[in-house]
Coordinates of C-alpha atoms in Angstrom, one line a residue:
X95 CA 6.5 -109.7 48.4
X96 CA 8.8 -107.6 49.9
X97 CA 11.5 -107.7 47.3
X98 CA 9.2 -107.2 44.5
X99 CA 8.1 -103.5 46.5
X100 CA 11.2 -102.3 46.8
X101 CA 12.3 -102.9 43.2
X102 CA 9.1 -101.3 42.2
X103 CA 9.8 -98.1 44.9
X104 CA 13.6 -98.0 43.2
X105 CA 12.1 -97.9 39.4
X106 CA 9.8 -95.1 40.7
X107 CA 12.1 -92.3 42.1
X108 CA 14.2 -93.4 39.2
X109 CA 11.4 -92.6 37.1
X110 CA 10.5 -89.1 38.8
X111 CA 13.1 -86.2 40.5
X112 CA 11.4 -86.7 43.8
X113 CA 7.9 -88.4 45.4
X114 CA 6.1 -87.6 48.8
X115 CA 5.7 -90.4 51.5
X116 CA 2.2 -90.0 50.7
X117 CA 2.7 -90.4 46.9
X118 CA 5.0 -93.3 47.2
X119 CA 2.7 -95.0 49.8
X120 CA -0.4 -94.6 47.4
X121 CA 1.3 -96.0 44.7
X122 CA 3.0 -99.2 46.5
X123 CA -0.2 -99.5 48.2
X124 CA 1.1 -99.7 51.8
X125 CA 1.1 -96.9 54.7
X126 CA 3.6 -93.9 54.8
X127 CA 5.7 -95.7 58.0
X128 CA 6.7 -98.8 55.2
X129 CA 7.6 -96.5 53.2
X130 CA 9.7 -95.1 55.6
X131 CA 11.0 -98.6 56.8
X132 CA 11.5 -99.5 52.5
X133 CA 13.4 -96.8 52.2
X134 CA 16.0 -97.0 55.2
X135 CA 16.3 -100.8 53.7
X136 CA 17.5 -99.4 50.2
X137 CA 20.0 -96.8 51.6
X138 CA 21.2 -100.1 53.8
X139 CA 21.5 -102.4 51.1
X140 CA 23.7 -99.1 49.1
X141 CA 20.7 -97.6 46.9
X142 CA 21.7 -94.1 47.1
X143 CA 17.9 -93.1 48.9
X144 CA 17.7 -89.6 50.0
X145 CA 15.3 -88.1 52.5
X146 CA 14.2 -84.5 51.6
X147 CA 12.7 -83.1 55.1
X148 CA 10.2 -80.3 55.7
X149 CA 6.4 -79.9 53.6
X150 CA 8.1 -80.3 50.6
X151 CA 10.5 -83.1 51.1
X152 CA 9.9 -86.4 49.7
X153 CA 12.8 -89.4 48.6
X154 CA 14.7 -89.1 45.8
X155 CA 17.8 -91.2 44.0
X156 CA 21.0 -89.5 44.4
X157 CA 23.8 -88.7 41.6
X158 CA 21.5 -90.3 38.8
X159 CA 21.5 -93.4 40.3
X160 CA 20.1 -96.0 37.8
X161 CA 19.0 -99.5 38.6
X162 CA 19.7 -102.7 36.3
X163 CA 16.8 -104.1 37.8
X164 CA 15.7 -104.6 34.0
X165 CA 14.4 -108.7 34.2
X166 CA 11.2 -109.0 33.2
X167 CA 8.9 -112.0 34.7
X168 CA 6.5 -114.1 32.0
X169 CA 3.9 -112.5 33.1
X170 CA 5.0 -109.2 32.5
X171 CA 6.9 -109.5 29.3
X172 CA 3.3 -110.9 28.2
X173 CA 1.5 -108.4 29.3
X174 CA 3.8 -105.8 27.7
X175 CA 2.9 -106.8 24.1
X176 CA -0.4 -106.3 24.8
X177 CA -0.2 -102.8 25.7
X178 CA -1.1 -101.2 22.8
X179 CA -4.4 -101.8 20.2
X180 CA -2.5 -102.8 16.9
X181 CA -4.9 -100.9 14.7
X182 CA -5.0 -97.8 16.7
X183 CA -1.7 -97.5 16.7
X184 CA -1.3 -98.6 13.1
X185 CA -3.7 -95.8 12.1
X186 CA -2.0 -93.0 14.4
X187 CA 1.2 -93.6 12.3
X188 CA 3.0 -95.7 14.9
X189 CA 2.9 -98.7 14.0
X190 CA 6.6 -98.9 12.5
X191 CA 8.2 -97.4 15.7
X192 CA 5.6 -99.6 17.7
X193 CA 7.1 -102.5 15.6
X194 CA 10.6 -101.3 16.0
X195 CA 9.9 -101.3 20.4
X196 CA 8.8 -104.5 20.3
X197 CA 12.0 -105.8 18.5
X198 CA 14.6 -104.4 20.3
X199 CA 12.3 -105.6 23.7
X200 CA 12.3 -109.2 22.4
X201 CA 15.8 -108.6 21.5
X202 CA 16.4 -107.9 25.2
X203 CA 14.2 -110.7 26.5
X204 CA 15.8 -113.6 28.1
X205 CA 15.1 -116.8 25.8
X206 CA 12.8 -118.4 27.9
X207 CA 11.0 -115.5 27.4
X208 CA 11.5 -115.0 23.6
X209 CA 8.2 -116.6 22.8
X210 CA 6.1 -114.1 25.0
X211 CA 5.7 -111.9 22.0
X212 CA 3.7 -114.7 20.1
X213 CA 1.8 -116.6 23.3
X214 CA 0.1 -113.3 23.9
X215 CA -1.0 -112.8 20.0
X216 CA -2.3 -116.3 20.2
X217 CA -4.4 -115.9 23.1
X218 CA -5.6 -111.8 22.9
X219 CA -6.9 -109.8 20.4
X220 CA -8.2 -106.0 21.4
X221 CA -10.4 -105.0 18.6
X222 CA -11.9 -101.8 19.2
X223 CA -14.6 -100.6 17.0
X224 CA -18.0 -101.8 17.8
X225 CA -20.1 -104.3 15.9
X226 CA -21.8 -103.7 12.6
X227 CA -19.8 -100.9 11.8
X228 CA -16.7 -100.3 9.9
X229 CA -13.9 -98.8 11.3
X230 CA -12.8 -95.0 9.7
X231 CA -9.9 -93.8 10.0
X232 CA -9.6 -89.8 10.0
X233 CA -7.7 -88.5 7.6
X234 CA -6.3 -86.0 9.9
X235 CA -5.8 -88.2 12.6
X236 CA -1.9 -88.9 12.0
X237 CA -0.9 -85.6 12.1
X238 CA -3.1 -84.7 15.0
X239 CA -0.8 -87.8 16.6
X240 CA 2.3 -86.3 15.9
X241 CA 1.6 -82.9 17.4
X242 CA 0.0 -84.5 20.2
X243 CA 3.2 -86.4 20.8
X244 CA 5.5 -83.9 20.2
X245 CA 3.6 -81.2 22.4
X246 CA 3.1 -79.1 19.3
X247 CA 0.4 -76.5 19.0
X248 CA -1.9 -77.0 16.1
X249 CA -4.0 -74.4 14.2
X250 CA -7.0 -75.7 13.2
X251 CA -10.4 -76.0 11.5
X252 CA -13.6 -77.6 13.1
X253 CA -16.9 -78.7 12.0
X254 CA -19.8 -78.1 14.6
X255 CA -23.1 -79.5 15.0
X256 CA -25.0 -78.1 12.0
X257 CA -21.5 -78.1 9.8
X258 CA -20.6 -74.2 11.0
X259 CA -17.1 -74.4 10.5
X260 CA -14.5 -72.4 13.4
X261 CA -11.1 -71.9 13.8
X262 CA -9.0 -72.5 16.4
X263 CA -5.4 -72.9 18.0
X264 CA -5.2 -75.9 20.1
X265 CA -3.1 -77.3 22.5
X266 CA -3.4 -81.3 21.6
X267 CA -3.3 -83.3 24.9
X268 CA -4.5 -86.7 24.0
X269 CA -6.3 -89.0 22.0
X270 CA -9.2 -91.6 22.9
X271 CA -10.5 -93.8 20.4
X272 CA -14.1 -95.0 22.2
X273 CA -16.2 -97.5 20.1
X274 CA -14.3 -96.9 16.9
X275 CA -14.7 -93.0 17.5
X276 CA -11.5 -90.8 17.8
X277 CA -11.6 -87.5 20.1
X278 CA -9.2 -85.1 20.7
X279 CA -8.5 -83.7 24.3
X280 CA -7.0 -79.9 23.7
X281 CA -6.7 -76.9 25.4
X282 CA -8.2 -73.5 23.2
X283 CA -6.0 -70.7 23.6
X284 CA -6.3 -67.2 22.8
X285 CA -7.0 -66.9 18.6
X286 CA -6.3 -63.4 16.7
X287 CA -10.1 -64.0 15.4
X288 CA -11.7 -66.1 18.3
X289 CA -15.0 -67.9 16.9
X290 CA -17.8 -68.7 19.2
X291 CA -17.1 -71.0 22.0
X292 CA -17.6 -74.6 21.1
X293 CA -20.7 -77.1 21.4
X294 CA -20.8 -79.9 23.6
X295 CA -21.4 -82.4 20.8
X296 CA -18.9 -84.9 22.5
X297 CA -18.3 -85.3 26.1
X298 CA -18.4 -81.5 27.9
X299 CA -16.2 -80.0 29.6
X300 CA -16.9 -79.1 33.6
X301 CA -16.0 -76.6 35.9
X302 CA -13.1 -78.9 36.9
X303 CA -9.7 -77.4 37.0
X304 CA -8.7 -79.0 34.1
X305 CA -12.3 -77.3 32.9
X306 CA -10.0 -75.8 30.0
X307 CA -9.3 -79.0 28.2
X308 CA -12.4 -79.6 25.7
X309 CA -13.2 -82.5 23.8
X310 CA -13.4 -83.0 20.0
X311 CA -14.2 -85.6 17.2
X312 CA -11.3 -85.6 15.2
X313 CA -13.3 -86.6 12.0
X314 CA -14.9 -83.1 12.5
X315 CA -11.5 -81.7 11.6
X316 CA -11.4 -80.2 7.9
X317 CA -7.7 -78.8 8.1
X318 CA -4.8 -78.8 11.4
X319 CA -1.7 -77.4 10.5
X320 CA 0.9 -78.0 13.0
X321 CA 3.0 -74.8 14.5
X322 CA 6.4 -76.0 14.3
X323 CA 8.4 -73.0 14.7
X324 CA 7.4 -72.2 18.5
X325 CA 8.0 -73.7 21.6
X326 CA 6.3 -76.8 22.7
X327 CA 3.4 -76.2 25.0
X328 CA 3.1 -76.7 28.7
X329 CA 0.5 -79.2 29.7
X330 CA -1.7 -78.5 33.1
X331 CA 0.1 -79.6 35.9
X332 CA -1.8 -82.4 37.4
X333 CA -3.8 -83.8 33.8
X334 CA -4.6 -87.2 33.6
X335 CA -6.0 -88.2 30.3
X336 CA -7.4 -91.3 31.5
X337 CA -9.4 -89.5 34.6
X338 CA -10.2 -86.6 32.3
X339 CA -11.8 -89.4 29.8
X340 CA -13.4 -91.3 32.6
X341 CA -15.0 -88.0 34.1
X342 CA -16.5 -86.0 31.2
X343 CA -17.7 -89.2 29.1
X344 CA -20.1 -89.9 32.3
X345 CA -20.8 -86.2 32.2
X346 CA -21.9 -86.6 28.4
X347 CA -23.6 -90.2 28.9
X348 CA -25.4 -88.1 31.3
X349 CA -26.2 -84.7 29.8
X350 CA -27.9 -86.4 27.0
X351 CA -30.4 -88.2 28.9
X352 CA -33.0 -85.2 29.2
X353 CA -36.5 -86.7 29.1
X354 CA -37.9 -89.4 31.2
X355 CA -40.7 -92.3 30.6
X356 CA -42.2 -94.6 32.9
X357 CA -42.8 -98.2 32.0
X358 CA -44.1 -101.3 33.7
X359 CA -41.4 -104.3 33.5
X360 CA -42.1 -107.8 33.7
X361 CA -39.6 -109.7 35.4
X362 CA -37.7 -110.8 32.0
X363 CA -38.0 -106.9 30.4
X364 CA -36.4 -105.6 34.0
X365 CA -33.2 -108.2 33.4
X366 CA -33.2 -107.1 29.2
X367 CA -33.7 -103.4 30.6
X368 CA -30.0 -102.7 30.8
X369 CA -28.9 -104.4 27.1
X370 CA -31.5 -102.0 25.0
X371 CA -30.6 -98.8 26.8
X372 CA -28.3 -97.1 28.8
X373 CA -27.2 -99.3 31.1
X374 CA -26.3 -97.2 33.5
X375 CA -29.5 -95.5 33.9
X376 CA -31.4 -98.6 33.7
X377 CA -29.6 -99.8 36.9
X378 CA -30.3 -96.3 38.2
X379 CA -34.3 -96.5 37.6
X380 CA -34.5 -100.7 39.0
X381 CA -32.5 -100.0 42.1
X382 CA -35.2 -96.8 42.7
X383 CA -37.9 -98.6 41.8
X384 CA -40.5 -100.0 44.4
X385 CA -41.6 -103.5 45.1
X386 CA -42.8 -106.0 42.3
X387 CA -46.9 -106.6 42.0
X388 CA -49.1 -108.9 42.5
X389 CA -47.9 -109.8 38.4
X390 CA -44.7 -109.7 39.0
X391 CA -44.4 -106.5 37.2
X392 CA -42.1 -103.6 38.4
X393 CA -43.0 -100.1 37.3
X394 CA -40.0 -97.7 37.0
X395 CA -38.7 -94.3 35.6
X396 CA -36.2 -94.7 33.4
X397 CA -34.0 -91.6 31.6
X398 CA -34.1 -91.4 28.4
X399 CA -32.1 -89.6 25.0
X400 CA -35.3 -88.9 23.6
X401 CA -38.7 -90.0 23.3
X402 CA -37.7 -90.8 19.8
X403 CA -34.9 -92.7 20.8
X404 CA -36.9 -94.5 24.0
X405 CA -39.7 -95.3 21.4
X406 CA -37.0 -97.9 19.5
X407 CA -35.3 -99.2 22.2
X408 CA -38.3 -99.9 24.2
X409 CA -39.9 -101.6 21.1
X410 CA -37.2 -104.2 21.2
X411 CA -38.5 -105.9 25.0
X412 CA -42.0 -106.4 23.0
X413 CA -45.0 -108.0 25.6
X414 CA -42.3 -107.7 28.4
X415 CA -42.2 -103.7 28.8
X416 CA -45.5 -101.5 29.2
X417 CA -45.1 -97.8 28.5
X418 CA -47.4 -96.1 31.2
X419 CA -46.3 -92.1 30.4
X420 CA -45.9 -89.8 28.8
X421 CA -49.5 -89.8 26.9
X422 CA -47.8 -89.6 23.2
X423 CA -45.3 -92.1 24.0
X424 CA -47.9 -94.5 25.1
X425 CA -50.5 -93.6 22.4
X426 CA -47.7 -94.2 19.9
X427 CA -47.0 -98.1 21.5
X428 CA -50.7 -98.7 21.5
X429 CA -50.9 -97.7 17.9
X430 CA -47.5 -100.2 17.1
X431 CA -49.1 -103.1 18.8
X432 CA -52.7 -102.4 17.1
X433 CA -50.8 -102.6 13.8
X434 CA -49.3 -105.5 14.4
X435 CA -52.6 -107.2 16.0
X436 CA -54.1 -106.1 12.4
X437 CA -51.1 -107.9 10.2
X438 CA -50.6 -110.6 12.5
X439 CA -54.2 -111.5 13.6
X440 CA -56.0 -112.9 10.8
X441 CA -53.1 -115.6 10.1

């Protein structure tokens, strides 16, 4: 266990100039005193580990120091070819230099490893898109890739909500493809002709620090041009695509849940609740709601899109849900089920 940390603490000051105590113990998972202890090992056993004192010490490797710590276990070499979503990749323009890692990996691999590449295909496929759907691909989407690599700055073209088109100079961060979706994480900087400021018709920005960085759906794109002649931009100190992604898609799920119904659950509709709407605020409105009836019946308030929206999903849990408010929304049940009383009664 041991071992395996300090190979890990090696490959990361070898993959950074310098890391805190604090950063290295957060990312080895132990306290700031094994770190300490790690680190006097290393400089023991001759790994070149240097203690910068004061607030803005940390360790770092000395004279480039590089480790040729480069065995992978099964495990990991496994793991590794399943790092990336074939399609995704394929349809971001990568998939030949994708191809062309994996090679020269395998190539590397020790042969009782070469047949890692092909256990892991046998065993896991990541398909992304969801069901009864299929999957676009963007037109725009490989160059957006390229300048999001590269750090480029793109010049752009965007359609709203109600297809008002705007321009704008972007600086491309990252890409997320969610449920078959792609969104592009950019920065807006200062335009010559600055359009309105954008909609939040994917997941909004806050008033985080990183509040800068919007959100756009790349099929929305009608032109990008990529500025190739200035110098690459300089990303936020601190971004994390994957904690930007993970914030302001729960902000969206959220903002779009504006109106609110009550309905009366019987025990099966309160477990099929959280399948035919959002599941998050389902669990939300059982945990709040109060104890079962005499029936069996739980009555909660559940957040909804819409009442239009609420009105089909409800529908779905049939006998098992009763819609209690608002007025319309009931009146409009009552008149579904008198319907199908009419069609269904007289056979």
């Amino acid at each position: 266990m041991r071992a395996a940390r300090l190979i890990k603490m090696v490959l990361l000051l070898q993959s950074r100039p310098t890391m805190t105590a604090a950063e290295l113990a957060r990312e080895l998972e132990v306290s700031e005193r094994t770190v300490t202890r790690d680190a006097q090992a290393l400089s023991e056993a001759g790994v070149p580990v240097y203690a910068d004192r004061g607030r803005a010490g940390g360790y770092r490797l000395l004279g480039g120091y590089r480790t040729r710590l480069t065995g992978l276990a099964r495990g990991e070499a496994e793991a590794l070819f399943l790092s990336g979503v074939p399609g995704a990749l394929r349809t971001m323009g990568l998939d030949d230099a994708a191809s062309a890692a994996r090679l020269k990996v395998s190539a590397a691999l020790l042969p009782s490893l070469r047949d890692a590449p092909e256990a892991a295909a046998q065993r896991f496929h990541l398909d992304a898109p969801g069901w009864y759907q299929e999957p676009e691909t963007p037109e725009l989407l490989p160059v957006l890739a390229e300048a999001v690599w590269d750090d480029r700055r793109v010049e752009v073209r965007y359609r709203r909500p109600g297809d008002t088109e705007v321009g704008r100079r972007l600086d491309p961060y990252g890409l997320v493809l969610k449920a078959g979706v792609w969104y592009l994480c950019a920065r807006a900087v200062a335009s010559a002709a600055p359009d309105a400021p954008d909609a939040p018709d994917a997941p909004a920005a806050s008033e985080a620090p990183v509040s800068s960085v919007r959100v756009y759906r790349v099929d929305r794109f009608s032109a990008v041009e990529v500025e190739r002649d200035g110098e690459r931009f300089t990303r936020e100190e601190g971004f994390d695509l994957p904690a930007f992604w993970v914030e302001r898609s729960a902000a969206f799920a959220r903002s779009i849940l504006r109106d609110e119904v009550v309905v009366r659950l019987t025990p099966a509709g309160a477990r099929a609740l959280p399948r035919v709407t959002d599941r998050a605020a389902a669990e939300e409105a059982l945990a709040a709601a109060g104890e079962p009836g005499p029936d069996g019946r739980v009555e909660v308030r559940l957040r909804v899109e819409s009442l239009e929206v609420a009105y089909a999903q409800l529908l779905t849990l049939g006998p098992e849900a009763e819609v209690l408010g608002p007025p319309a929304l009931r009146a409009r049940f009552a008149a579904a089920a008198a319907g199908m009383c009419e069609r269904y009664g007289s056979s």
